[in-house]
Structures are given as C-alpha cells and as structure tokens.
Coordinates of C-alpha atoms in Angstrom, one line a residue:
M1230 CA 19.8 -29.2 -2.7
I1231 CA 17.1 -27.5 -0.7
V1232 CA 17.6 -27.9 3.0
T1233 CA 14.8 -26.9 5.4
L1234 CA 15.2 -26.1 9.1
T1235 CA 12.1 -26.3 11.3
P1236 CA 13.1 -25.3 14.9
N1237 CA 9.7 -26.0 16.3
P1238 CA 8.1 -28.9 14.4
S1239 CA 4.9 -30.8 15.3
V1240 CA 2.7 -33.8 14.7
D1241 CA -0.3 -32.2 13.1
R1242 CA -3.7 -33.8 13.9
A1243 CA -6.6 -32.5 11.8
Y1244 CA -10.2 -33.4 12.5
D1245 CA -13.0 -33.0 9.9
V1246 CA -16.3 -31.8 11.5
E1247 CA -19.5 -30.7 9.8
A1248 CA -19.8 -27.5 11.9
L1249 CA -17.9 -26.7 15.1
A1250 CA -20.2 -26.6 18.1
R1251 CA -18.3 -24.5 20.7
G1252 CA -18.9 -25.9 24.2
G1253 CA -20.6 -29.0 22.8
I1254 CA -19.7 -32.5 21.6
N1255 CA -18.2 -32.6 18.1
R1256 CA -17.8 -35.8 16.2
A1257 CA -15.1 -36.0 13.5
G1258 CA -15.9 -37.6 10.2
A1259 CA -12.2 -38.2 9.5
V1260 CA -8.8 -37.7 11.2
H1261 CA -5.6 -36.8 9.4
V1262 CA -2.2 -37.2 11.1
D1263 CA 0.8 -35.6 9.3
A1264 CA 4.3 -34.5 10.0
G1265 CA 4.0 -30.7 10.5
G1266 CA 5.9 -27.5 10.8
K1267 CA 6.6 -25.0 8.1
G1268 CA 9.9 -26.2 6.9
I1269 CA 8.8 -29.8 7.0
N1270 CA 5.8 -28.9 4.9
V1271 CA 8.1 -27.2 2.4
S1272 CA 10.2 -30.4 2.2
R1273 CA 7.2 -32.7 1.9
A1274 CA 5.8 -30.6 -1.0
L1275 CA 9.2 -30.5 -2.8
A1276 CA 9.7 -34.3 -2.4
A1277 CA 6.2 -34.9 -3.9
H1278 CA 7.6 -33.2 -7.0
A1279 CA 10.9 -35.1 -7.0
V1280 CA 12.9 -32.1 -5.9
P1281 CA 15.9 -33.2 -3.7
T1282 CA 15.4 -31.9 -0.1
V1283 CA 16.7 -32.5 3.4
A1284 CA 14.7 -31.6 6.5
V1285 CA 16.7 -30.7 9.7
L1286 CA 14.5 -30.8 12.8
P1287 CA 14.7 -31.3 16.6
V1288 CA 12.9 -34.3 17.9
G1289 CA 12.0 -35.4 21.5
G1290 CA 9.7 -37.9 23.2
A1291 CA 7.1 -40.1 21.6
D1292 CA 5.8 -37.5 19.2
G1293 CA 9.3 -36.9 18.1
E1294 CA 9.6 -40.5 17.2
L1295 CA 6.2 -40.4 15.5
L1296 CA 7.3 -37.4 13.5
V1297 CA 10.3 -39.2 12.0
T1298 CA 8.1 -42.3 11.3
L1299 CA 5.6 -40.1 9.5
L1300 CA 8.3 -38.8 7.2
A1301 CA 9.8 -42.2 6.5
P1302 CA 7.5 -43.1 3.5
T1303 CA 8.3 -39.7 1.8
D1304 CA 11.3 -38.9 -0.2
V1305 CA 12.4 -36.4 2.4
T1306 CA 15.9 -37.0 3.8
V1307 CA 15.6 -36.4 7.6
R1308 CA 18.4 -35.0 9.8
A1309 CA 16.9 -35.5 13.3
V1310 CA 18.6 -33.7 16.2
P1311 CA 17.7 -35.2 19.6
V1312 CA 16.6 -32.6 22.2
P1313 CA 15.2 -32.7 25.7
G1314 CA 11.4 -32.5 26.1
D1315 CA 8.6 -33.6 23.8
T1316 CA 7.9 -32.6 20.2
R1317 CA 4.6 -30.7 20.2
S1318 CA 1.3 -31.9 18.7
N1319 CA -0.9 -29.3 17.0
I1320 CA -4.7 -29.6 16.6
T1321 CA -6.7 -28.4 13.6
L1322 CA -10.5 -28.5 13.3
Q1323 CA -11.7 -28.3 9.7
E1324 CA -15.4 -27.4 9.1
S1325 CA -17.2 -28.4 5.9
D1326 CA -17.5 -24.8 4.8
G1327 CA -13.7 -24.4 4.8
T1328 CA -13.4 -22.7 8.2
T1329 CA -10.2 -23.8 10.0
T1330 CA -9.5 -23.5 13.7
K1331 CA -6.0 -24.2 14.9
I1332 CA -4.6 -24.9 18.4
N1333 CA -0.8 -24.8 18.4
A1334 CA 1.1 -26.2 21.4
P1335 CA 4.1 -24.3 22.6
G1336 CA 6.6 -27.1 22.1
P1337 CA 9.7 -27.9 24.2
E1338 CA 12.1 -25.3 25.5
L1339 CA 15.5 -25.5 23.8
D1340 CA 18.7 -24.3 25.4
T1341 CA 21.6 -22.7 23.7
A1342 CA 23.4 -26.0 23.3
A1343 CA 20.3 -27.5 21.5
G1344 CA 20.2 -24.5 19.2
A1345 CA 23.9 -24.9 18.4
R1346 CA 23.3 -28.5 17.5
L1347 CA 20.6 -27.5 15.1
L1348 CA 22.8 -25.0 13.4
A1349 CA 25.7 -27.5 13.2
A1350 CA 23.4 -30.0 11.5
V1351 CA 22.5 -27.5 8.9
V1352 CA 26.1 -26.4 8.3
A1353 CA 27.1 -30.1 8.0
T1354 CA 24.5 -30.6 5.3
V1355 CA 24.8 -27.6 3.0
G1356 CA 27.4 -26.7 0.4
P1357 CA 28.0 -24.0 -2.2
G1358 CA 24.9 -23.1 -4.2
D1359 CA 22.4 -24.8 -1.8
T1360 CA 19.3 -23.1 -0.5
V1361 CA 18.4 -23.3 3.2
V1362 CA 14.8 -22.5 4.3
G1363 CA 14.5 -21.3 7.9
A1364 CA 10.8 -21.7 8.6
G1365 CA 8.3 -21.3 11.5
S1366 CA 8.3 -20.0 15.0
L1367 CA 11.2 -20.3 17.3
P1368 CA 10.8 -22.6 20.4
R1369 CA 11.2 -21.2 23.8
G1370 CA 14.8 -20.7 24.8
L1371 CA 16.1 -19.7 21.4
A1372 CA 17.0 -16.0 20.9
P1373 CA 15.0 -13.9 18.4
D1374 CA 18.2 -13.5 16.3
F1375 CA 18.5 -17.2 15.8
Y1376 CA 17.7 -16.9 12.1
V1377 CA 20.3 -14.1 11.8
T1378 CA 22.9 -16.5 13.1
L1379 CA 21.7 -19.1 10.7
A1380 CA 21.9 -16.7 7.8
A1381 CA 25.6 -15.9 8.6
A1382 CA 26.4 -19.6 9.0
V1383 CA 24.7 -20.4 5.7
R1384 CA 26.6 -17.7 3.8
E1385 CA 29.9 -19.0 5.1
R1386 CA 29.1 -22.3 3.4
G1387 CA 28.4 -20.5 0.1
A1388 CA 24.6 -21.2 0.4
R1389 CA 21.7 -18.7 0.8
L1390 CA 18.9 -18.4 3.3
V1391 CA 15.1 -18.2 2.5
L1392 CA 13.1 -17.2 5.5
D1393 CA 9.4 -17.8 6.4
T1394 CA 8.7 -16.6 10.0
S1395 CA 7.0 -13.8 11.8
G1396 CA 7.2 -11.5 14.9
G1397 CA 10.5 -10.9 16.6
P1398 CA 12.5 -13.4 14.5
L1399 CA 11.3 -11.7 11.3
V1400 CA 12.1 -8.2 12.6
A1401 CA 15.6 -9.3 13.7
A1402 CA 16.3 -10.9 10.3
A1403 CA 14.9 -8.0 8.3
R1404 CA 17.0 -5.5 10.2
A1405 CA 20.2 -7.6 9.8
G1406 CA 19.7 -8.4 6.1
G1407 CA 21.5 -11.2 4.3
V1408 CA 18.3 -13.1 3.4
A1409 CA 17.8 -14.1 -0.3
L1410 CA 14.0 -14.4 -0.1
A1411 CA 11.5 -13.7 2.7
K1412 CA 7.9 -14.9 2.7
P1413 CA 5.7 -12.8 5.0
N1414 CA 1.9 -12.5 4.5
D1415 CA 0.4 -9.0 4.2
D1416 CA -0.4 -8.8 7.9
E1417 CA 3.1 -9.9 8.9
L1418 CA 4.6 -7.3 6.6
A1419 CA 2.3 -4.6 8.0
E1420 CA 3.4 -5.5 11.5
L1421 CA 7.1 -5.4 10.4
V1422 CA 6.8 -1.8 9.0
G1423 CA 4.4 -0.6 11.6
R1424 CA 1.5 0.5 9.5
E1425 CA -1.6 -0.7 7.7
L1426 CA -1.2 -1.9 4.1
T1427 CA -4.4 -1.6 2.0
T1428 CA -3.2 -1.1 -1.6
V1429 CA -0.7 -2.8 -3.8
G1430 CA 1.4 0.4 -3.6
D1431 CA 1.5 0.1 0.2
V1432 CA 2.7 -3.5 0.0
V1433 CA 5.3 -2.8 -2.6
E1434 CA 6.6 0.2 -0.7
A1435 CA 6.8 -1.7 2.6
A1436 CA 8.5 -4.6 0.8
R1437 CA 11.1 -2.3 -0.6
E1438 CA 11.8 -0.9 2.8
V1439 CA 12.8 -4.4 3.8
L1440 CA 14.8 -4.9 0.6
A1441 CA 16.8 -1.7 1.4
R1442 CA 18.2 -3.4 4.5
G1443 CA 19.7 -6.3 2.6
T1444 CA 16.9 -8.8 1.7
D1445 CA 17.0 -9.6 -2.0
A1446 CA 13.2 -10.3 -2.6
L1447 CA 9.9 -10.7 -0.9
L1448 CA 7.2 -13.2 -1.7
V1449 CA 4.1 -11.6 0.0
S1450 CA 1.2 -14.0 0.5
L1451 CA -2.3 -12.4 0.2
G1452 CA -4.2 -15.5 1.2
A1453 CA -7.2 -16.0 -1.1
H1454 CA -6.1 -13.0 -3.1
G1455 CA -2.9 -14.7 -4.4
A1456 CA 0.6 -13.3 -3.9
L1457 CA 2.9 -10.5 -4.8
L1458 CA 6.6 -10.9 -5.6
V1459 CA 8.7 -7.8 -5.0
T1460 CA 12.3 -7.2 -6.1
A1461 CA 14.3 -4.1 -6.2
D1462 CA 13.2 -3.2 -9.7
H1463 CA 9.9 -5.1 -10.4
H1464 CA 6.8 -6.5 -8.8
W1465 CA 4.3 -9.1 -10.0
W1466 CA 0.9 -10.3 -8.7
A1467 CA -0.5 -13.7 -9.4
S1468 CA -3.8 -15.4 -8.5
G1469 CA -6.6 -17.6 -9.9
P1470 CA -10.4 -18.2 -9.7
A1471 CA -12.0 -18.5 -6.3
L1472 CA -11.8 -21.8 -4.6
V1473 CA -13.7 -23.5 -1.7
P1474 CA -10.9 -24.7 0.5
A1475 CA -10.8 -28.1 2.3
S1476 CA -8.0 -26.8 4.5
T1477 CA -5.8 -23.7 4.4
V1478 CA -3.2 -25.1 6.9
G1479 CA 0.2 -25.4 5.3
A1480 CA -0.9 -23.8 2.0
G1481 CA 1.6 -21.0 2.4
D1482 CA 4.4 -23.5 3.0
T1483 CA 3.4 -25.3 -0.3
T1484 CA 3.3 -21.9 -2.0
L1485 CA 6.9 -21.3 -1.0
A1486 CA 7.9 -24.8 -2.0
G1487 CA 6.4 -24.2 -5.5
Y1488 CA 8.5 -21.0 -5.8
L1489 CA 11.7 -22.8 -4.8
A1490 CA 11.0 -25.8 -7.1
A1491 CA 10.5 -23.5 -10.1
E1492 CA 13.6 -21.6 -9.2
H1493 CA 15.5 -24.9 -8.8
A1494 CA 14.4 -25.7 -12.4
G1495 CA 15.8 -22.4 -13.7
A1496 CA 12.5 -20.5 -14.1
D1497 CA 12.5 -16.6 -14.1
P1498 CA 10.9 -14.8 -11.1
A1499 CA 7.5 -14.3 -12.8
D1500 CA 7.2 -18.0 -13.6
C1501 CA 8.4 -18.9 -10.1
L1502 CA 5.5 -16.8 -8.8
R1503 CA 2.9 -18.4 -11.0
T1504 CA 4.2 -21.8 -10.0
A1505 CA 4.1 -20.8 -6.3
V1506 CA 0.5 -19.7 -6.5
A1507 CA -0.5 -22.8 -8.4
W1508 CA 1.0 -25.1 -5.8
G1509 CA -0.7 -23.1 -3.0
R1510 CA -4.1 -23.3 -4.7
A1511 CA -3.7 -27.1 -5.1
A1512 CA -2.8 -27.4 -1.4
V1513 CA -6.0 -25.7 -0.1
L1514 CA -8.1 -28.4 -1.9
L1515 CA -6.6 -31.2 0.2
P1516 CA -7.4 -32.1 3.8
G1517 CA -5.1 -31.5 6.7
T1518 CA -1.6 -30.6 5.7
A1519 CA -1.6 -33.0 2.7
V1520 CA 0.7 -31.7 -0.1
P1521 CA -0.3 -31.9 -3.8
G1522 CA 1.5 -33.9 -6.4
P1523 CA 2.2 -32.8 -10.0
D1524 CA -1.2 -34.1 -11.2
L1525 CA -3.1 -31.6 -9.0
V1526 CA -1.1 -28.4 -9.9
D1527 CA -2.7 -26.3 -12.6
V1528 CA -0.3 -23.4 -13.5
D1529 CA -2.5 -22.5 -16.5
A1530 CA -5.3 -21.4 -14.1
V1531 CA -3.0 -18.7 -12.6
T1532 CA -3.2 -15.2 -13.9
L1533 CA 0.0 -13.1 -13.7
V1534 CA 0.0 -9.3 -13.8
P1535 CA 3.3 -7.5 -14.0
D1536 CA 3.5 -4.2 -12.0
P1537 CA -0.2 -4.0 -11.0
A1538 CA -1.5 -0.5 -10.4
P1539 CA -0.4 0.9 -7.1
A1540 CA -3.8 2.2 -6.1
T1541 CA -5.4 -1.3 -6.4
L1542 CA -6.8 -2.4 -3.1
V1543 CA -5.1 -5.6 -1.9
K1544 CA -8.4 -7.2 -0.9
E1545 CA -9.8 -6.5 -4.4
L1546 CA -7.1 -8.2 -6.4

C-alpha cells in the first residue's frame, strides 16, 4: 500500500492561452479542472497504473467537496478529514510555447487539533511494510516539524516515510532524519545546504550531507535535465531527448509516483530512476495536471548513466 498525505490540497484550474498578455484580456482556448496537491498527484498517477493507493487529505467548503468529487472517478481511495475553512483553488496559465505561470492560494489555516486528525487518519490507514508519502507545503497553523512528527508516527506502525516538500519543513525533516526517500529539486537542495550546486559532484556531495543525518536516499529532480538518485554508496543520472512541454505542473509528482511504482514492483534503484524519469517525461506532454497512463510512458527513451563524472555541469546533463 502507498498512502499519500497532502496537508494543503487544492482544486487546480488550468487555462490554455496562446500567449499571456500581462495587463490585458486573455481568452482561454481550454480549461482543465483537476484534483491537485503533490500527494494527490502522486496517488492519481499511481492509480492510473493500477498501483493501490490511499490519499489522506483535509477538506473544507465547496472546493473541498469538489476535490472529493473530482477524485471519485479515479481508483484512488480517499480518506477525507473535515477541517474548518475552505480548500484552496490554484490557477495555472499555460502558454502554447510551454511557459507556465502559477498562482497558488494560501489555503485554510489548520490548528493543532486538525493536524492531529490528519496524523490519526494516516496512522489508522498504514501497516507494516507500507509507504507513506508526505507531500507539499504545510498550511498555515501547522508547525514546520509536522513531517518529523509524521515520520515518527509512521515508523511506529512499521511503515516508512517518503518526503517531497521544501523550505522549513524540508530543513526540519533533513535535520531529524528518519526519512526513507526525499525528493527535492536542485534549487531546494541548494537552499537546504546553503550553497550553489553547479556540478554533479556538488549535488552528490550535498545529497550525502543530508544522508549523513539519517535519510536513506535522495531523488533530486533537475527539471528538463532529468534526475539524480543518490544513495550512501552510489549515484545515477537519467534523462531523455528534449521535449516541448504542454504543462510542467505536477510532473515532479508523477516522477516520484513512477519511482514508487517501480519500487513497489521490486525493481532495483537504477530501474526505479529510469521509470521515474519516463513517467515525468510523459506527464509534461499532457495539459494541466493530467497524469499519464501506461500507454504514454516510454522507459526505453530514457538514458541511464551510473556514477556520472563529478565535474559535469548539472545544466549540461
């Protein structure tokens, strides 16, 4: 079982425009409305590939009801936790050349009691051997160490935590350790270690600093340049030919879902990375936060390089 927790979910509304006219009138050629939030995107991608998944999420107001309704046609099992306030709605403007502009709402403020109900819903869902994905920003009101508390609760149930967040929550979790896999991008990792990362060697060294504090592995997204997987003893890079994206929103979440799906099937770390990158590449070719099915994923198009040269520039991979 792969359980996702999205503390600050959203209804994602994406508008396709030819070219964004700032300060003018823009007419959308199409509108896409999806259930959004990093953990929800992971669950949606997993479900599209028949991988069992449960999504735990807080819901409030009309958009909270819409969020649950949008997930109903999928194979995602939903554990909705009622909270005060309204679930947020995020806006994405997608231009024909692939440029994406996002406007993310803050979301409702959750108090300590609401946070405790979210944790309880996860604990009641997971068992030994399960994977829990804590994903996305934390809503106002939750402490930066919320994911640290989640990691401890998950371990007590014999499960493990995979983490995809940034800023203060990532710093707190990295310092505390106890995370099986973290998925920062290169900018988030640079912020975490407090220095610029320009080469593969820089990224690997920074990742291993995080591993030394108790995280087992890092999946570092490099955007259009693929991804690096770093463990205590090895690192791999994977990518594919250049693509013209329809939307990059949610592609990193689909990348993580691909990694977890391959891991769920018993693949080794290198094949998990190849699968992850293939899923992410398929996602960027779809509008909005749509997730790709098996027919759109091309693992053979992904090149895998074990232990790439440390001096290689990240942006030249």
